[in-house]
Short mmCIF file of C-alpha atoms in Angstrom, two decimals:
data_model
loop_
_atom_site.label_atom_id
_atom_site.label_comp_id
_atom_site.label_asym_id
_atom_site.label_seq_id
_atom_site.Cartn_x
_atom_site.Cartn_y
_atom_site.Cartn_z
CA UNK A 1018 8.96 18.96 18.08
CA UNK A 1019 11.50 17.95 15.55
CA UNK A 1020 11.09 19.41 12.41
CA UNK A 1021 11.93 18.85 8.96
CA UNK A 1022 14.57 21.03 6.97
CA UNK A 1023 16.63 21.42 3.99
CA UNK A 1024 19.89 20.00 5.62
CA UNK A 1025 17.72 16.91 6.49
CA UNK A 1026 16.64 16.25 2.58
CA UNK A 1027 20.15 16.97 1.67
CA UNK A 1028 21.39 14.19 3.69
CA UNK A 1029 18.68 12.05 2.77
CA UNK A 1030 20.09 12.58 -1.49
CA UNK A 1031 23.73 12.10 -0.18
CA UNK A 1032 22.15 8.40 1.57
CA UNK A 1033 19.85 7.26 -0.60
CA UNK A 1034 21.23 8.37 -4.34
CA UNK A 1035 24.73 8.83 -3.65
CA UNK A 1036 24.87 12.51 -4.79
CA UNK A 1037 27.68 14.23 -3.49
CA UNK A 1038 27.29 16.22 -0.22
CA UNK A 1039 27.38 19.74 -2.13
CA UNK A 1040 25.21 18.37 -5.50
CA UNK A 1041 22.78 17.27 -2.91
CA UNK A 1042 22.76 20.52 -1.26
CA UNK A 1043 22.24 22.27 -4.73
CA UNK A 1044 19.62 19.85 -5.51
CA UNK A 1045 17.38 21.10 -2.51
CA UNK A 1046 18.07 24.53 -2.61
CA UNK A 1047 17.31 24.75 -6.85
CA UNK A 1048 13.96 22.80 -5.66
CA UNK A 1049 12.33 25.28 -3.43
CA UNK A 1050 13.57 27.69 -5.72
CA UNK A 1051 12.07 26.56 -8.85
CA UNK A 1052 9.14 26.55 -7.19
CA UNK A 1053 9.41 30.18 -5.80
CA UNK A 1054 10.47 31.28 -9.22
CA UNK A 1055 7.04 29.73 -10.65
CA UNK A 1056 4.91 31.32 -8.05
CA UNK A 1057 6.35 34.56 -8.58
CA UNK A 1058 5.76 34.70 -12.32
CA UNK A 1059 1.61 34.00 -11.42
CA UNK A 1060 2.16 30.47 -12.31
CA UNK A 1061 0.50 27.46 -10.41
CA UNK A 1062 2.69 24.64 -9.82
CA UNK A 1063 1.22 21.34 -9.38
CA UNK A 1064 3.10 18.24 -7.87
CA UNK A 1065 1.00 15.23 -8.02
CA UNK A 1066 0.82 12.91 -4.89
CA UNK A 1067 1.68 16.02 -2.78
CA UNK A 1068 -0.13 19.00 -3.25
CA UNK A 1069 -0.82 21.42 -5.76
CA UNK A 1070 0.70 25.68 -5.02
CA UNK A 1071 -2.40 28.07 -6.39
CA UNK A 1072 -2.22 31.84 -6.55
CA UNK A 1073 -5.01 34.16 -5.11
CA UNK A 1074 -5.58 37.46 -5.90
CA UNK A 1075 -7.48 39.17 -3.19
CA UNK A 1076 -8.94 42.77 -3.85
CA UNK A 1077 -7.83 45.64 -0.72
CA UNK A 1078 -10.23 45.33 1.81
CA UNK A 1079 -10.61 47.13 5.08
CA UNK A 1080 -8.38 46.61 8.18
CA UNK A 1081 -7.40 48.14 11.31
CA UNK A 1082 -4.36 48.53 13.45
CA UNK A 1083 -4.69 46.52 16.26
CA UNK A 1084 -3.16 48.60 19.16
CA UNK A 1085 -4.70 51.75 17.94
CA UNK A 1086 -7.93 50.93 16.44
CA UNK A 1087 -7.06 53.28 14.29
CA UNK A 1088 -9.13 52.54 10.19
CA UNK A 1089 -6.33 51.11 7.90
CA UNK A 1090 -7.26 49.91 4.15
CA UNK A 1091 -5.06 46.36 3.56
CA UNK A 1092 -3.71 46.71 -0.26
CA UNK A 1093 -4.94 44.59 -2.93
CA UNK A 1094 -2.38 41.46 -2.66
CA UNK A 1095 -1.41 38.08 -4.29
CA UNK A 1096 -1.42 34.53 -1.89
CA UNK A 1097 0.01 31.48 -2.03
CA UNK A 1098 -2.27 28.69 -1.28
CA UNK A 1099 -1.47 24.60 -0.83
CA UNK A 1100 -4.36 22.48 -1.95
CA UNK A 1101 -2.74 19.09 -0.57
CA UNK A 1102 -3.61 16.02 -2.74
CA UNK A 1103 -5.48 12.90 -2.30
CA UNK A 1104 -2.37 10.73 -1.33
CA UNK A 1105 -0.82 13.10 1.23
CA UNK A 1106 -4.47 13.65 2.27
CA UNK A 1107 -5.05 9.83 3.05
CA UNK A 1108 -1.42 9.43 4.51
CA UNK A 1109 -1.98 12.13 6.93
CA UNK A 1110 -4.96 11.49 8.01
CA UNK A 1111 -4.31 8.38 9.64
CA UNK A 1112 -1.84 10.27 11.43
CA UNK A 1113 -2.81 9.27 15.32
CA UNK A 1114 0.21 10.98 17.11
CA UNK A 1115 -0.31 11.67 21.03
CA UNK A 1116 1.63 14.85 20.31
CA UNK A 1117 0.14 17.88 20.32
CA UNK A 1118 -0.52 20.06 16.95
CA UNK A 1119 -1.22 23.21 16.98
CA UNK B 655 4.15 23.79 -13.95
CA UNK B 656 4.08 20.20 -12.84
CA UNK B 657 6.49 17.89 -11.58
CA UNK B 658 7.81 16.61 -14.83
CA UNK B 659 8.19 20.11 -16.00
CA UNK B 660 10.05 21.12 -12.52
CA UNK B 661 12.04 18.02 -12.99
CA UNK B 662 13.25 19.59 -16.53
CA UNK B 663 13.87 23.15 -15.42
CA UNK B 664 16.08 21.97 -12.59
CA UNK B 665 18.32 19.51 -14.99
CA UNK B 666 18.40 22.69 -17.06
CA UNK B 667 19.98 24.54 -13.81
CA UNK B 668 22.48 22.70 -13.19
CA UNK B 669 25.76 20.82 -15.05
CA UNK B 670 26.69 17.05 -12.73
CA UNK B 671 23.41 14.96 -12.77
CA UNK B 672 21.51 13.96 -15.77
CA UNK B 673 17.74 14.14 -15.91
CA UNK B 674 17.36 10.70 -14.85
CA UNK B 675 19.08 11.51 -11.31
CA UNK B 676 17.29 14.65 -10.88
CA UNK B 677 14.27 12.83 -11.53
CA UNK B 678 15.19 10.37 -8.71
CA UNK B 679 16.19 13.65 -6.20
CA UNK B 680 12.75 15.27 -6.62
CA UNK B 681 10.82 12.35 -6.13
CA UNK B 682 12.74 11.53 -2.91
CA UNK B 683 12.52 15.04 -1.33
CA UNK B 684 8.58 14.45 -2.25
CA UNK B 685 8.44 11.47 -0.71
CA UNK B 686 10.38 12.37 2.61
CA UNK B 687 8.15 15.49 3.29
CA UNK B 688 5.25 13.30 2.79
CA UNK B 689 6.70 10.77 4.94
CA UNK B 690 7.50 13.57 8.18
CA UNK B 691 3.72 14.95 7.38
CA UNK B 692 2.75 11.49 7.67
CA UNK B 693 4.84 10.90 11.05
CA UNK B 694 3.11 14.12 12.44
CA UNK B 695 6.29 15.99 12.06
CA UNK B 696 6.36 19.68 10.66
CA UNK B 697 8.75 20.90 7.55
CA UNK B 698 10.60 24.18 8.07
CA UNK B 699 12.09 25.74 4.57
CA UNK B 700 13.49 29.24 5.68
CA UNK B 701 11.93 31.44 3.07
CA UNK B 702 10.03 29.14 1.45
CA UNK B 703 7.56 28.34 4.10
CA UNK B 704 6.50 25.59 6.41
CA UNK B 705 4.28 22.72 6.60
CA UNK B 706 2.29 21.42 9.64
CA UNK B 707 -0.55 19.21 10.56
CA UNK B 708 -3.98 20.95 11.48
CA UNK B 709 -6.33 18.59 13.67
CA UNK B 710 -10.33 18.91 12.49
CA UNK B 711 -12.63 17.84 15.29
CA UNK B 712 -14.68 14.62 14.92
CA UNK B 713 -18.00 15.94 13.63
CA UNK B 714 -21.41 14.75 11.97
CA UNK B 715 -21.34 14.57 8.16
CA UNK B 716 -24.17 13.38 6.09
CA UNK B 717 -24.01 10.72 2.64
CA UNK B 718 -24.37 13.39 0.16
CA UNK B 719 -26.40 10.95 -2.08
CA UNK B 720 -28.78 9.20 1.01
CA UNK B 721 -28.45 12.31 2.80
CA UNK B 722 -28.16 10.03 6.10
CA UNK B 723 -25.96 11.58 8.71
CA UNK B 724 -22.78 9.88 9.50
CA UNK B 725 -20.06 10.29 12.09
CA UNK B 726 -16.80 11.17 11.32
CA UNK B 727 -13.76 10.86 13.25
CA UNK B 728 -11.83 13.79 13.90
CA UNK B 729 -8.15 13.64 11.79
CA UNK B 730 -5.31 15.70 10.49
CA UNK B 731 -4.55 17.72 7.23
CA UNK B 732 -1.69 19.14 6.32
CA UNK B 733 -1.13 22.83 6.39
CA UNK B 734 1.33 25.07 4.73
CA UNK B 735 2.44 28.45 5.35
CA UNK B 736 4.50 30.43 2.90
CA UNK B 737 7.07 32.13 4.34
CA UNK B 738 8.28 35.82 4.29
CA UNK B 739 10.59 35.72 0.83
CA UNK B 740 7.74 33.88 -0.93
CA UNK B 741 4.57 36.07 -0.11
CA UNK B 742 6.98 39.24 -0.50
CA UNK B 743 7.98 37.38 -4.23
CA UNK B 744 4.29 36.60 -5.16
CA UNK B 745 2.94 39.47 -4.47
CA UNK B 746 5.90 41.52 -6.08
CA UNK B 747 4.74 39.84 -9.20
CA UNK B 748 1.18 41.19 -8.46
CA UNK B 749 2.85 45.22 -8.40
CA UNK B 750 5.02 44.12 -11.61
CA UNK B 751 1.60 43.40 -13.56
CA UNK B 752 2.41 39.98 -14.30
#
């Protein structure tokens, strides 16, 4: 299935604003990376319509290697979550496709 | 940080558009990843993360106030998952204490 990408959203700008091919490009890249930058520094970043990016902080816990079975503790570690709003919510699910997601 | 503020630290980043055009860009990017989510197409950001659809099976809910069970269909929701540079990023912040 077709997916998606930066180069996509970049050409999208360049159509539908009239930014220049590399300001577009810069646009999209800053984007994700304002973002990143946010999450790193423990702060939630909110973006209403789509979704909102929360931070979890999850205490080490006990795990195991797979193959050997062998008693592994997982460190204590920080996840990103996506809480997806009311509007993308509602606009997805009417999403009927015959194609098959996994 | 919301979107306004996102809006503002990317104007800050950069020296051709003015706020008012970044404004524009942000919203547009918003609106097409909503739109391929919507269109049951995935989003693919190399080290950001992706975005896909996850299908819930049709199941039997009740009315929280009547408490009389109702069927509900089965749909999609959107999923994300962060990729490598982000979870190595967020939870560098974690071992820098902040």
């Amino acid at each position: 299935m077709a997916a998606l990408t930066k180069s996509e959203m970049a050409e999208r700008l360049f159509e539908e604003l009239g930014l220049n091919k590399r300001e577009a490009k810069e646009i999209v890249e800053l984007f994700f990376e304002e973002i990143r930058s946010c999450l790193e520094n423990n702060e939630q970043v909110k973006l209403s319509g789509f979704g909102n990016f929360d931070l979890r902080d999850k205490s080490q816990r006990p795990g195991r290697n797979p193959k050997t079975g062998e008693e592994i503790p997982i460190s204590a570690r920080r996840v990103v979550t996506f809480r997806p709003g009311q509007k993308l919510k509602a606009r997805v699910e009417e999403y009927a496709g015959t194609e098959q997601q996994q | 940080m919301t979107k306004s503020e996102l809006i503002e630290s990317i104007a800050a980043k950069q020296a051709q558009l003015s706020a008012k055009d970044v404004e524009l860009a942000v919203k547009t990017i918003l609106e097409h990843m909503s739109q391929s989510l919507a269109d049951g197409e995935r989003i693919e950001i190399r080290g950001f993360g992706s975005f896909s659809l996850h299908y819930r099976e049709p199941r039997r809910g009740r009315n929280p106030k009547t408490g009389d069970a109702v069927e509900l269909t089965g749909k999609y929701v959107p999923h994300f998952k962060p990729g490598k540079e982000l979870r190595e990023r967020v939870n560098q912040g974690l071992q820098m204490g902040l």
